[in-house]
PDB file of C-alpha atoms in Angstrom:
ATOM      1  CA  UNK A   1     -17.161 -15.092 -19.184  1.00  0.00           C
ATOM      2  CA  UNK A   2     -20.080 -14.138 -17.947  1.00  0.00           C
ATOM      3  CA  UNK A   3     -23.277 -15.279 -19.729  1.00  0.00           C
ATOM      4  CA  UNK A   4     -25.470 -12.758 -20.814  1.00  0.00           C
ATOM      5  CA  UNK A   5     -24.601 -10.110 -19.186  1.00  0.00           C
ATOM      6  CA  UNK A   6     -24.594 -11.040 -15.908  1.00  0.00           C
ATOM      7  CA  UNK A   7     -22.363  -9.660 -13.804  1.00  0.00           C
ATOM      8  CA  UNK A   8     -19.379 -12.172 -12.799  1.00  0.00           C
ATOM      9  CA  UNK A   9     -18.324 -14.188  -9.432  1.00  0.00           C
ATOM     10  CA  UNK A  10     -14.902 -15.553  -8.708  1.00  0.00           C
ATOM     11  CA  UNK A  11     -15.640 -17.395  -6.272  1.00  0.00           C
ATOM     12  CA  UNK A  12     -12.727 -18.695  -3.810  1.00  0.00           C
ATOM     13  CA  UNK A  13     -14.449 -21.839  -1.654  1.00  0.00           C
ATOM     14  CA  UNK A  14     -14.147 -25.727  -0.853  1.00  0.00           C
ATOM     15  CA  UNK A  15     -17.578 -26.130  -1.915  1.00  0.00           C
ATOM     16  CA  UNK A  16     -18.848 -26.876   1.974  1.00  0.00           C
ATOM     17  CA  UNK A  17     -21.816 -25.526   3.521  1.00  0.00           C
ATOM     18  CA  UNK A  18     -19.683 -22.170   4.106  1.00  0.00           C
ATOM     19  CA  UNK A  19     -19.614 -20.525   0.917  1.00  0.00           C
ATOM     20  CA  UNK A  20     -22.653 -23.376  -0.748  1.00  0.00           C
ATOM     21  CA  UNK A  21     -24.911 -20.581   0.345  1.00  0.00           C
ATOM     22  CA  UNK A  22     -23.081 -17.339  -0.727  1.00  0.00           C
ATOM     23  CA  UNK A  23     -23.063 -19.096  -4.438  1.00  0.00           C
ATOM     24  CA  UNK A  24     -26.518 -19.445  -3.911  1.00  0.00           C
ATOM     25  CA  UNK A  25     -27.449 -16.319  -2.913  1.00  0.00           C
ATOM     26  CA  UNK A  26     -25.875 -14.887  -5.723  1.00  0.00           C
ATOM     27  CA  UNK A  27     -26.829 -16.337  -8.371  1.00  0.00           C
ATOM     28  CA  UNK A  28     -30.355 -15.914  -6.829  1.00  0.00           C
ATOM     29  CA  UNK A  29     -29.709 -12.568  -7.695  1.00  0.00           C
ATOM     30  CA  UNK A  30     -28.198 -12.480 -10.834  1.00  0.00           C
ATOM     31  CA  UNK A  31     -24.869 -13.056 -10.805  1.00  0.00           C
ATOM     32  CA  UNK A  32     -22.754 -15.105 -13.035  1.00  0.00           C
ATOM     33  CA  UNK A  33     -20.616 -17.363 -10.388  1.00  0.00           C
ATOM     34  CA  UNK A  34     -17.155 -18.943 -11.199  1.00  0.00           C
ATOM     35  CA  UNK A  35     -15.979 -20.976  -8.336  1.00  0.00           C
ATOM     36  CA  UNK A  36     -12.534 -22.547  -7.771  1.00  0.00           C
ATOM     37  CA  UNK A  37     -11.927 -24.952  -4.587  1.00  0.00           C
ATOM     38  CA  UNK A  38      -8.253 -23.622  -3.982  1.00  0.00           C
ATOM     39  CA  UNK A  39      -6.351 -21.107  -3.739  1.00  0.00           C
ATOM     40  CA  UNK A  40      -4.156 -21.602  -6.533  1.00  0.00           C
ATOM     41  CA  UNK A  41      -6.499 -21.884  -9.341  1.00  0.00           C
ATOM     42  CA  UNK A  42      -8.260 -18.853  -8.285  1.00  0.00           C
ATOM     43  CA  UNK A  43      -5.130 -16.729  -8.229  1.00  0.00           C
ATOM     44  CA  UNK A  44      -5.213 -17.998 -11.972  1.00  0.00           C
ATOM     45  CA  UNK A  45      -8.592 -16.736 -12.566  1.00  0.00           C
ATOM     46  CA  UNK A  46      -8.225 -13.993 -11.178  1.00  0.00           C
ATOM     47  CA  UNK A  47      -5.424 -13.126 -13.407  1.00  0.00           C
ATOM     48  CA  UNK A  48      -7.422 -14.801 -16.891  1.00  0.00           C
ATOM     49  CA  UNK A  49     -10.967 -14.236 -16.426  1.00  0.00           C
ATOM     50  CA  UNK A  50     -10.903 -10.526 -15.331  1.00  0.00           C
ATOM     51  CA  UNK A  51     -13.985 -10.938 -12.628  1.00  0.00           C
ATOM     52  CA  UNK A  52     -16.247  -8.177 -11.477  1.00  0.00           C
ATOM     53  CA  UNK A  53     -15.533  -9.239  -7.739  1.00  0.00           C
ATOM     54  CA  UNK A  54     -13.698 -12.104  -6.002  1.00  0.00           C
ATOM     55  CA  UNK A  55     -14.972 -13.516  -3.139  1.00  0.00           C
ATOM     56  CA  UNK A  56     -13.058 -15.346  -1.021  1.00  0.00           C
ATOM     57  CA  UNK A  57     -13.360 -18.239   1.958  1.00  0.00           C
ATOM     58  CA  UNK A  58     -11.303 -17.464   4.939  1.00  0.00           C
ATOM     59  CA  UNK A  59     -10.020 -20.881   4.989  1.00  0.00           C
ATOM     60  CA  UNK A  60      -8.854 -22.660   1.870  1.00  0.00           C
ATOM     61  CA  UNK A  61      -7.138 -26.097   1.537  1.00  0.00           C
ATOM     62  CA  UNK A  62      -3.459 -24.693   0.385  1.00  0.00           C
ATOM     63  CA  UNK A  63      -3.355 -21.315   1.934  1.00  0.00           C
ATOM     64  CA  UNK A  64      -5.052 -18.582   4.316  1.00  0.00           C
ATOM     65  CA  UNK A  65      -7.462 -16.262   2.562  1.00  0.00           C
ATOM     66  CA  UNK A  66      -6.000 -13.107   4.073  1.00  0.00           C
ATOM     67  CA  UNK A  67      -3.195 -14.338   2.088  1.00  0.00           C
ATOM     68  CA  UNK A  68      -5.339 -14.875  -1.037  1.00  0.00           C
ATOM     69  CA  UNK A  69      -6.483 -11.060  -0.430  1.00  0.00           C
ATOM     70  CA  UNK A  70      -3.008 -10.031  -0.037  1.00  0.00           C
ATOM     71  CA  UNK A  71      -1.774 -11.707  -2.762  1.00  0.00           C
ATOM     72  CA  UNK A  72      -4.570 -10.379  -5.267  1.00  0.00           C
ATOM     73  CA  UNK A  73      -3.732  -6.746  -4.420  1.00  0.00           C
ATOM     74  CA  UNK A  74      -0.214  -7.033  -5.319  1.00  0.00           C
ATOM     75  CA  UNK A  75      -1.300  -8.918  -8.451  1.00  0.00           C
ATOM     76  CA  UNK A  76      -0.433  -6.162 -11.109  1.00  0.00           C
ATOM     77  CA  UNK A  77      -3.075  -8.767 -13.688  1.00  0.00           C
ATOM     78  CA  UNK A  78      -5.605  -8.136 -11.205  1.00  0.00           C
ATOM     79  CA  UNK A  79      -7.100  -4.298 -11.158  1.00  0.00           C
ATOM     80  CA  UNK A  80      -6.909  -2.077  -8.622  1.00  0.00           C
ATOM     81  CA  UNK A  81     -10.338  -1.601  -9.181  1.00  0.00           C
ATOM     82  CA  UNK A  82     -11.721  -5.078  -8.677  1.00  0.00           C
ATOM     83  CA  UNK A  83     -13.676  -5.578  -5.242  1.00  0.00           C
ATOM     84  CA  UNK A  84     -12.162  -8.313  -2.950  1.00  0.00           C
ATOM     85  CA  UNK A  85     -14.812  -9.369  -0.048  1.00  0.00           C
ATOM     86  CA  UNK A  86     -12.918 -12.001   2.433  1.00  0.00           C
ATOM     87  CA  UNK A  87     -15.622 -14.766   3.894  1.00  0.00           C
ATOM     88  CA  UNK A  88     -14.994 -15.284   7.534  1.00  0.00           C
ATOM     89  CA  UNK A  89     -16.894 -18.711   8.832  1.00  0.00           C
ATOM     90  CA  UNK A  90     -16.842 -17.512  12.630  1.00  0.00           C
ATOM     91  CA  UNK A  91     -18.055 -14.341  14.079  1.00  0.00           C
ATOM     92  CA  UNK A  92     -14.574 -11.960  13.094  1.00  0.00           C
ATOM     93  CA  UNK A  93     -12.669 -10.404  15.943  1.00  0.00           C
ATOM     94  CA  UNK A  94     -11.623  -6.548  15.182  1.00  0.00           C
ATOM     95  CA  UNK A  95      -7.936  -7.728  14.438  1.00  0.00           C
ATOM     96  CA  UNK A  96      -9.565 -10.149  11.826  1.00  0.00           C
ATOM     97  CA  UNK A  97     -11.346  -7.700  10.229  1.00  0.00           C
ATOM     98  CA  UNK A  98      -8.052  -5.157  10.436  1.00  0.00           C
ATOM     99  CA  UNK A  99      -5.803  -7.718   8.822  1.00  0.00           C
ATOM    100  CA  UNK A 100      -8.180  -8.281   5.907  1.00  0.00           C
ATOM    101  CA  UNK A 101      -8.600  -4.484   5.143  1.00  0.00           C
ATOM    102  CA  UNK A 102      -4.950  -4.122   5.481  1.00  0.00           C
ATOM    103  CA  UNK A 103      -4.650  -7.429   2.582  1.00  0.00           C
ATOM    104  CA  UNK A 104      -6.877  -5.206   0.807  1.00  0.00           C
ATOM    105  CA  UNK A 105     -10.075  -6.362   0.832  1.00  0.00           C
ATOM    106  CA  UNK A 106     -12.821  -4.121   0.764  1.00  0.00           C
ATOM    107  CA  UNK A 107     -15.481  -6.091   2.850  1.00  0.00           C
ATOM    108  CA  UNK A 108     -15.327  -8.953   5.908  1.00  0.00           C
ATOM    109  CA  UNK A 109     -18.602 -11.214   5.159  1.00  0.00           C
ATOM    110  CA  UNK A 110     -19.603 -12.672   8.772  1.00  0.00           C
ATOM    111  CA  UNK A 111     -22.246 -14.481  10.850  1.00  0.00           C
ATOM    112  CA  UNK A 112     -24.577 -13.446  11.380  1.00  0.00           C
ATOM    113  CA  UNK A 113     -25.918 -12.894   7.817  1.00  0.00           C
ATOM    114  CA  UNK A 114     -27.867 -10.591   6.649  1.00  0.00           C
ATOM    115  CA  UNK A 115     -28.958 -11.311   2.868  1.00  0.00           C
ATOM    116  CA  UNK A 116     -29.649  -8.248   1.579  1.00  0.00           C
ATOM    117  CA  UNK A 117     -26.899  -6.041   3.200  1.00  0.00           C
ATOM    118  CA  UNK A 118     -24.836  -8.907   1.442  1.00  0.00           C
ATOM    119  CA  UNK A 119     -26.325  -8.385  -2.004  1.00  0.00           C
ATOM    120  CA  UNK A 120     -26.627  -4.612  -1.845  1.00  0.00           C
ATOM    121  CA  UNK A 121     -22.758  -4.033  -0.418  1.00  0.00           C
ATOM    122  CA  UNK A 122     -21.730  -6.157  -3.634  1.00  0.00           C
ATOM    123  CA  UNK A 123     -24.092  -4.641  -6.355  1.00  0.00           C
ATOM    124  CA  UNK A 124     -22.718  -1.421  -4.990  1.00  0.00           C
ATOM    125  CA  UNK A 125     -19.074  -2.472  -5.171  1.00  0.00           C
ATOM    126  CA  UNK A 126     -19.464  -4.290  -8.592  1.00  0.00           C
ATOM    127  CA  UNK A 127     -21.247  -0.798  -9.608  1.00  0.00           C
ATOM    128  CA  UNK A 128     -18.094   1.307  -8.380  1.00  0.00           C
ATOM    129  CA  UNK A 129     -15.579  -1.238 -10.405  1.00  0.00           C
ATOM    130  CA  UNK A 130     -17.744  -1.172 -13.654  1.00  0.00           C
ATOM    131  CA  UNK A 131     -17.823   2.746 -13.123  1.00  0.00           C
ATOM    132  CA  UNK A 132     -14.281   2.481 -12.905  1.00  0.00           C
ATOM    133  CA  UNK A 133     -14.242  -0.139 -16.262  1.00  0.00           C
ATOM    134  CA  UNK A 134     -15.390   2.310 -18.128  1.00  0.00           C
ATOM    135  CA  UNK A 135     -13.538   5.768 -16.642  1.00  0.00           C
ATOM    136  CA  UNK A 136      -9.865   3.834 -17.651  1.00  0.00           C
ATOM    137  CA  UNK A 137     -11.723   2.812 -21.261  1.00  0.00           C
ATOM    138  CA  UNK A 138     -12.461   6.813 -21.244  1.00  0.00           C
ATOM    139  CA  UNK A 139      -9.068   7.818 -20.619  1.00  0.00           C
ATOM    140  CA  UNK A 140     -10.604   9.289 -17.354  1.00  0.00           C
ATOM    141  CA  UNK A 141      -7.853   7.503 -14.896  1.00  0.00           C
ATOM    142  CA  UNK A 142      -4.338   8.290 -13.713  1.00  0.00           C
ATOM    143  CA  UNK A 143      -2.533   5.227 -15.019  1.00  0.00           C
ATOM    144  CA  UNK A 144      -0.144   5.153 -11.914  1.00  0.00           C
ATOM    145  CA  UNK A 145      -2.282   4.932  -8.913  1.00  0.00           C
ATOM    146  CA  UNK A 146      -6.017   4.171 -11.009  1.00  0.00           C
ATOM    147  CA  UNK A 147      -7.415   7.088  -9.619  1.00  0.00           C
ATOM    148  CA  UNK A 148      -9.287   9.551 -11.194  1.00  0.00           C
ATOM    149  CA  UNK A 149      -7.209  12.031 -13.533  1.00  0.00           C
ATOM    150  CA  UNK A 150      -7.805  16.068 -13.785  1.00  0.00           C
ATOM    151  CA  UNK A 151     -10.188  15.256 -16.907  1.00  0.00           C
ATOM    152  CA  UNK A 152     -12.193  12.676 -14.639  1.00  0.00           C
ATOM    153  CA  UNK A 153     -12.359  14.192 -11.670  1.00  0.00           C
ATOM    154  CA  UNK A 154     -13.742  16.627 -13.864  1.00  0.00           C
ATOM    155  CA  UNK A 155     -16.477  15.174 -15.629  1.00  0.00           C
ATOM    156  CA  UNK A 156     -17.247  13.782 -12.000  1.00  0.00           C
ATOM    157  CA  UNK A 157     -17.342  17.083 -10.442  1.00  0.00           C
ATOM    158  CA  UNK A 158     -19.999  17.605 -13.538  1.00  0.00           C
ATOM    159  CA  UNK A 159     -22.396  14.598 -12.240  1.00  0.00           C
ATOM    160  CA  UNK A 160     -22.273  14.968  -8.700  1.00  0.00           C
ATOM    161  CA  UNK A 161     -22.968  19.211  -8.910  1.00  0.00           C
ATOM    162  CA  UNK A 162     -26.206  18.011 -10.716  1.00  0.00           C
ATOM    163  CA  UNK A 163     -26.812  15.483  -8.483  1.00  0.00           C
ATOM    164  CA  UNK A 164     -26.903  18.022  -5.594  1.00  0.00           C
ATOM    165  CA  UNK A 165     -28.008  20.581  -7.460  1.00  0.00           C
ATOM    166  CA  UNK A 166     -31.615  18.502  -7.760  1.00  0.00           C
ATOM    167  CA  UNK A 167     -31.509  17.497  -4.125  1.00  0.00           C
ATOM    168  CA  UNK A 168     -30.494  21.123  -3.049  1.00  0.00           C
ATOM    169  CA  UNK A 169     -27.549  19.347  -1.498  1.00  0.00           C
ATOM    170  CA  UNK A 170     -24.399  20.203  -0.167  1.00  0.00           C
ATOM    171  CA  UNK A 171     -21.080  19.693  -2.183  1.00  0.00           C
ATOM    172  CA  UNK A 172     -17.063  19.888  -0.893  1.00  0.00           C
ATOM    173  CA  UNK A 173     -13.777  19.017  -2.564  1.00  0.00           C
ATOM    174  CA  UNK A 174     -10.976  18.391  -0.337  1.00  0.00           C
ATOM    175  CA  UNK A 175      -7.365  18.512  -1.984  1.00  0.00           C
ATOM    176  CA  UNK A 176      -4.249  16.965   0.008  1.00  0.00           C
ATOM    177  CA  UNK A 177      -0.422  17.998  -1.143  1.00  0.00           C
ATOM    178  CA  UNK A 178       2.170  15.571   0.222  1.00  0.00           C
ATOM    179  CA  UNK A 179       5.243  17.672   1.198  1.00  0.00           C
ATOM    180  CA  UNK A 180       7.471  14.482   0.108  1.00  0.00           C
ATOM    181  CA  UNK A 181       8.650  13.555  -2.910  1.00  0.00           C
ATOM    182  CA  UNK A 182       6.662  10.480  -3.926  1.00  0.00           C
ATOM    183  CA  UNK A 183       9.567   8.854  -6.176  1.00  0.00           C
ATOM    184  CA  UNK A 184      12.698   9.118  -3.713  1.00  0.00           C
ATOM    185  CA  UNK A 185      15.969   8.375  -5.590  1.00  0.00           C
ATOM    186  CA  UNK A 186      17.203   4.860  -4.652  1.00  0.00           C
ATOM    187  CA  UNK A 187      15.270   2.319  -7.325  1.00  0.00           C
ATOM    188  CA  UNK A 188      12.843   1.644  -9.378  1.00  0.00           C
ATOM    189  CA  UNK A 189      11.012  -0.363  -6.360  1.00  0.00           C
ATOM    190  CA  UNK A 190      10.842   2.831  -4.313  1.00  0.00           C
ATOM    191  CA  UNK A 191       8.207   5.157  -5.859  1.00  0.00           C
ATOM    192  CA  UNK A 192       5.703   2.297  -6.480  1.00  0.00           C
ATOM    193  CA  UNK A 193       5.851   1.303  -3.342  1.00  0.00           C
ATOM    194  CA  UNK A 194       5.397   4.589  -1.261  1.00  0.00           C
ATOM    195  CA  UNK A 195       2.833   6.181  -3.409  1.00  0.00           C
ATOM    196  CA  UNK A 196       0.745   3.022  -3.359  1.00  0.00           C
ATOM    197  CA  UNK A 197       0.479   3.216  -0.106  1.00  0.00           C
ATOM    198  CA  UNK A 198      -0.369   7.065   0.113  1.00  0.00           C
ATOM    199  CA  UNK A 199      -3.067   6.070  -2.022  1.00  0.00           C
ATOM    200  CA  UNK A 200      -4.036   3.031   0.124  1.00  0.00           C
ATOM    201  CA  UNK A 201      -4.149   5.461   3.134  1.00  0.00           C
ATOM    202  CA  UNK A 202      -6.189   7.665   1.480  1.00  0.00           C
ATOM    203  CA  UNK A 203      -8.829   5.028   0.311  1.00  0.00           C
ATOM    204  CA  UNK A 204      -9.018   4.027   3.726  1.00  0.00           C
ATOM    205  CA  UNK A 205     -10.965   6.563   5.524  1.00  0.00           C
ATOM    206  CA  UNK A 206     -12.718   8.199   2.371  1.00  0.00           C
ATOM    207  CA  UNK A 207     -16.396   6.865   1.789  1.00  0.00           C
ATOM    208  CA  UNK A 208     -17.653   4.933  -0.945  1.00  0.00           C
ATOM    209  CA  UNK A 209     -19.783   7.564  -2.197  1.00  0.00           C
ATOM    210  CA  UNK A 210     -16.420  10.045  -2.412  1.00  0.00           C
ATOM    211  CA  UNK A 211     -14.351  10.688  -5.716  1.00  0.00           C
ATOM    212  CA  UNK A 212     -10.781  10.371  -5.289  1.00  0.00           C
ATOM    213  CA  UNK A 213      -8.691  11.732  -7.807  1.00  0.00           C
ATOM    214  CA  UNK A 214      -4.283  12.640  -8.649  1.00  0.00           C
ATOM    215  CA  UNK A 215      -4.087  16.016  -9.729  1.00  0.00           C
ATOM    216  CA  UNK A 216      -0.581  16.282  -9.912  1.00  0.00           C
ATOM    217  CA  UNK A 217       2.144  14.040  -8.905  1.00  0.00           C
ATOM    218  CA  UNK A 218       1.545  15.404  -5.261  1.00  0.00           C
ATOM    219  CA  UNK A 219      -1.719  16.885  -4.722  1.00  0.00           C
ATOM    220  CA  UNK A 220      -4.708  14.116  -4.091  1.00  0.00           C
ATOM    221  CA  UNK A 221      -8.606  16.086  -4.667  1.00  0.00           C
ATOM    222  CA  UNK A 222     -11.210  14.125  -2.924  1.00  0.00           C
ATOM    223  CA  UNK A 223     -14.922  15.310  -4.280  1.00  0.00           C
ATOM    224  CA  UNK A 224     -17.134  14.784  -1.161  1.00  0.00           C
ATOM    225  CA  UNK A 225     -21.080  14.662  -2.401  1.00  0.00           C
ATOM    226  CA  UNK A 226     -23.733  15.432   1.041  1.00  0.00           C
ATOM    227  CA  UNK A 227     -20.647  17.779   2.710  1.00  0.00           C
ATOM    228  CA  UNK A 228     -20.792  20.844   4.290  1.00  0.00           C
ATOM    229  CA  UNK A 229     -17.984  22.844   5.497  1.00  0.00           C
ATOM    230  CA  UNK A 230     -17.973  21.175   8.827  1.00  0.00           C
ATOM    231  CA  UNK A 231     -17.861  17.873   6.914  1.00  0.00           C
ATOM    232  CA  UNK A 232     -14.961  18.734   4.495  1.00  0.00           C
ATOM    233  CA  UNK A 233     -13.124  19.708   7.831  1.00  0.00           C
ATOM    234  CA  UNK A 234     -13.463  16.211   9.104  1.00  0.00           C
ATOM    235  CA  UNK A 235     -12.521  14.529   6.225  1.00  0.00           C
ATOM    236  CA  UNK A 236      -9.348  17.043   5.848  1.00  0.00           C
ATOM    237  CA  UNK A 237      -8.749  15.701   9.344  1.00  0.00           C
ATOM    238  CA  UNK A 238      -9.212  12.122   8.583  1.00  0.00           C
ATOM    239  CA  UNK A 239      -6.895  12.448   5.087  1.00  0.00           C
ATOM    240  CA  UNK A 240      -4.276  13.942   7.110  1.00  0.00           C
ATOM    241  CA  UNK A 241      -4.104  10.976   9.894  1.00  0.00           C
ATOM    242  CA  UNK A 242      -4.283   8.371   7.517  1.00  0.00           C
ATOM    243  CA  UNK A 243      -0.976   9.866   6.215  1.00  0.00           C
ATOM    244  CA  UNK A 244       0.872   9.646   9.532  1.00  0.00           C
ATOM    245  CA  UNK A 245       3.610   7.451   9.923  1.00  0.00           C
ATOM    246  CA  UNK A 246       1.306   4.923  12.409  1.00  0.00           C
ATOM    247  CA  UNK A 247      -1.121   4.235   9.328  1.00  0.00           C
ATOM    248  CA  UNK A 248       1.613   4.235   6.588  1.00  0.00           C
ATOM    249  CA  UNK A 249       3.334   1.862   9.027  1.00  0.00           C
ATOM    250  CA  UNK A 250       0.579  -0.809   9.557  1.00  0.00           C
ATOM    251  CA  UNK A 251       0.427  -1.671   5.580  1.00  0.00           C
ATOM    252  CA  UNK A 252       3.775  -3.092   6.021  1.00  0.00           C
ATOM    253  CA  UNK A 253       6.878  -1.932   5.603  1.00  0.00           C
ATOM    254  CA  UNK A 254       8.020   1.293   6.676  1.00  0.00           C
ATOM    255  CA  UNK A 255       7.198   4.739   4.356  1.00  0.00           C
ATOM    256  CA  UNK A 256       7.942   8.160   4.286  1.00  0.00           C
ATOM    257  CA  UNK A 257       5.615  10.120   6.070  1.00  0.00           C
ATOM    258  CA  UNK A 258       4.877  13.174   4.460  1.00  0.00           C
ATOM    259  CA  UNK A 259       4.027  16.253   5.547  1.00  0.00           C
ATOM    260  CA  UNK A 260      -0.047  17.096   4.667  1.00  0.00           C
ATOM    261  CA  UNK A 261      -1.292  20.726   3.873  1.00  0.00           C
ATOM    262  CA  UNK A 262      -5.214  20.440   2.926  1.00  0.00           C
ATOM    263  CA  UNK A 263      -7.160  22.864   1.546  1.00  0.00           C
ATOM    264  CA  UNK A 264     -11.524  22.790   0.425  1.00  0.00           C
ATOM    265  CA  UNK A 265     -14.115  24.589  -0.701  1.00  0.00           C
ATOM    266  CA  UNK A 266     -17.773  23.580   0.156  1.00  0.00           C
ATOM    267  CA  UNK A 267     -21.032  24.597  -0.771  1.00  0.00           C
ATOM    268  CA  UNK A 268     -23.996  24.001   1.759  1.00  0.00           C
ATOM    269  CA  UNK A 269     -26.383  24.022  -1.147  1.00  0.00           C
ATOM    270  CA  UNK A 270     -26.152  23.817  -4.187  1.00  0.00           C
ATOM    271  CA  UNK A 271     -29.604  24.533  -5.597  1.00  0.00           C
ATOM    272  CA  UNK A 272     -29.403  27.600  -4.404  1.00  0.00           C
ATOM    273  CA  UNK A 273     -25.707  28.785  -4.501  1.00  0.00           C
ATOM    274  CA  UNK A 274     -24.746  27.305  -7.520  1.00  0.00           C
ATOM    275  CA  UNK A 275     -21.594  26.663  -8.638  1.00  0.00           C
ATOM    276  CA  UNK A 276     -19.324  26.275 -11.314  1.00  0.00           C
ATOM    277  CA  UNK A 277     -18.452  22.189 -10.598  1.00  0.00           C
ATOM    278  CA  UNK A 278     -15.048  22.729 -11.632  1.00  0.00           C
ATOM    279  CA  UNK A 279     -14.621  25.896  -9.969  1.00  0.00           C
ATOM    280  CA  UNK A 280     -15.335  23.494  -6.786  1.00  0.00           C
ATOM    281  CA  UNK A 281     -11.923  21.579  -7.347  1.00  0.00           C
ATOM    282  CA  UNK A 282      -9.894  24.897  -8.817  1.00  0.00           C
ATOM    283  CA  UNK A 283     -11.123  26.606  -5.689  1.00  0.00           C
ATOM    284  CA  UNK A 284      -9.928  23.805  -3.401  1.00  0.00           C
ATOM    285  CA  UNK A 285      -6.422  23.424  -4.943  1.00  0.00           C
ATOM    286  CA  UNK A 286      -5.748  27.260  -4.935  1.00  0.00           C
ATOM    287  CA  UNK A 287      -6.791  27.371  -1.071  1.00  0.00           C
ATOM    288  CA  UNK A 288      -3.751  24.764  -0.725  1.00  0.00           C
ATOM    289  CA  UNK A 289      -1.522  27.866  -0.848  1.00  0.00           C
ATOM    290  CA  UNK A 290      -3.743  30.714  -0.791  1.00  0.00           C
ATOM    291  CA  UNK A 291      -6.330  29.941   1.111  1.00  0.00           C
ATOM    292  CA  UNK A 292      -7.398  31.413   4.849  1.00  0.00           C
ATOM    293  CA  UNK A 293      -5.693  29.089   7.468  1.00  0.00           C
ATOM    294  CA  UNK A 294      -8.644  27.343   9.061  1.00  0.00           C
ATOM    295  CA  UNK A 295      -6.900  24.811  11.563  1.00  0.00           C
ATOM    296  CA  UNK A 296      -3.526  26.056  11.944  1.00  0.00           C
ATOM    297  CA  UNK A 297      -1.361  26.562   8.497  1.00  0.00           C
ATOM    298  CA  UNK A 298      -1.819  22.895   7.386  1.00  0.00           C
ATOM    299  CA  UNK A 299      -5.612  23.244   6.870  1.00  0.00           C
ATOM    300  CA  UNK A 300      -6.768  26.294   4.434  1.00  0.00           C
ATOM    301  CA  UNK A 301     -10.566  27.286   3.130  1.00  0.00           C
ATOM    302  CA  UNK A 302     -10.512  28.979  -0.315  1.00  0.00           C
ATOM    303  CA  UNK A 303     -10.732  32.933   0.068  1.00  0.00           C
ATOM    304  CA  UNK A 304     -12.856  35.115  -1.463  1.00  0.00           C
ATOM    305  CA  UNK A 305     -10.687  37.437  -2.189  1.00  0.00           C
ATOM    306  CA  UNK A 306      -8.058  35.457  -3.857  1.00  0.00           C
ATOM    307  CA  UNK A 307      -8.218  34.755  -7.541  1.00  0.00           C
ATOM    308  CA  UNK A 308      -7.726  30.889  -8.503  1.00  0.00           C
ATOM    309  CA  UNK A 309      -6.009  29.805 -11.367  1.00  0.00           C
ATOM    310  CA  UNK A 310      -7.303  28.831 -14.544  1.00  0.00           C
ATOM    311  CA  UNK A 311      -7.712  25.314 -15.278  1.00  0.00           C
ATOM    312  CA  UNK A 312      -5.905  23.932 -16.815  1.00  0.00           C
TER     313      UNK A 312
END
C-alpha cells in the first residue's frame, strides 16, 4: 500500500543501475515505489496492489519486458486505465517502440534520459488513471470497454466547455459509427476480442487530452479540446484510418475491419459562441446520420438546418 497517500509505482526491475536511478528519481518526486525483481512476482503484485503506474524493465531475468506488458494488459485483474511504462536500457529503435505500444505500454523510457520529462509524463499518466478510477467509482464508465459512458461523456463535456469558455478556445466532438457488429456470432470470446481491438485502435491515435466514450454498442465519441473544425476533420481521418484492416491486424490476430462513418461538430471559440456542452455531443451524433457531407459520404458535419434528437 502507498504510504501517506503517495501514488504507488510498481517497478519491475533487477535492482541494477538500469533501474536503480529510476527508483531514486520517482521516490525523490513523491512516489512510493514497490520493486519486484522478476516478472512472475511483478505480475502477482500488479494483481494484488492496484498500483497507479507500472514501470517494467525491458530485460527481466525470467521474461522479456514487452511480454510482461502484454501479460499485464491481457490480465482482467489489472485495470485497463493503469499506465504501463517500458524502460529500455539502450536507445530504442522504431520497431522496439512500436512493439512496446502494441503490447499495451503507454510510453517507452530510453536514453538519453530527461528526468524532468519522465517525471512530467508519469505524473500525467497517473492523474489520468486516478481520474478514471474516480469515474468508475461514480458510475461514469462503460463496464465493457472502460471508456466513458453517456453520463461520463456529458460530465467531461461540461468540464471541457467550461475550460474552453475561460480560455476562449475551440472545442470539437467526433462521433464514429462502426457498421460491423462488434458482437459477431460464433463464441463468447469473439465479441470481447473484436471490441477490444476497436477500442485500442481508437485510443492509439487520440491525444492524452482527448476524452473517449462509448455512446452505444457501435458508436464512439471523442471530445477534443483545443480543436477547431479543421482539426476535427483530421482527427476523424486518423480515427477512421486506425480502424482499417492493416491497423487492426498489427495488434495480433485478424479482426473484422468495420466500415466507419463519422460525424463532427466544432466551435472555434467557446467564449464568443457559447454552446451547451451536451449539445456538442448530440450534434456530432446527429451529423453521422443527417449531417452535411464533408469528405465523401463517410464524414459529415452537423447541419444547422436539421433538428438533432433530444439527449437521452
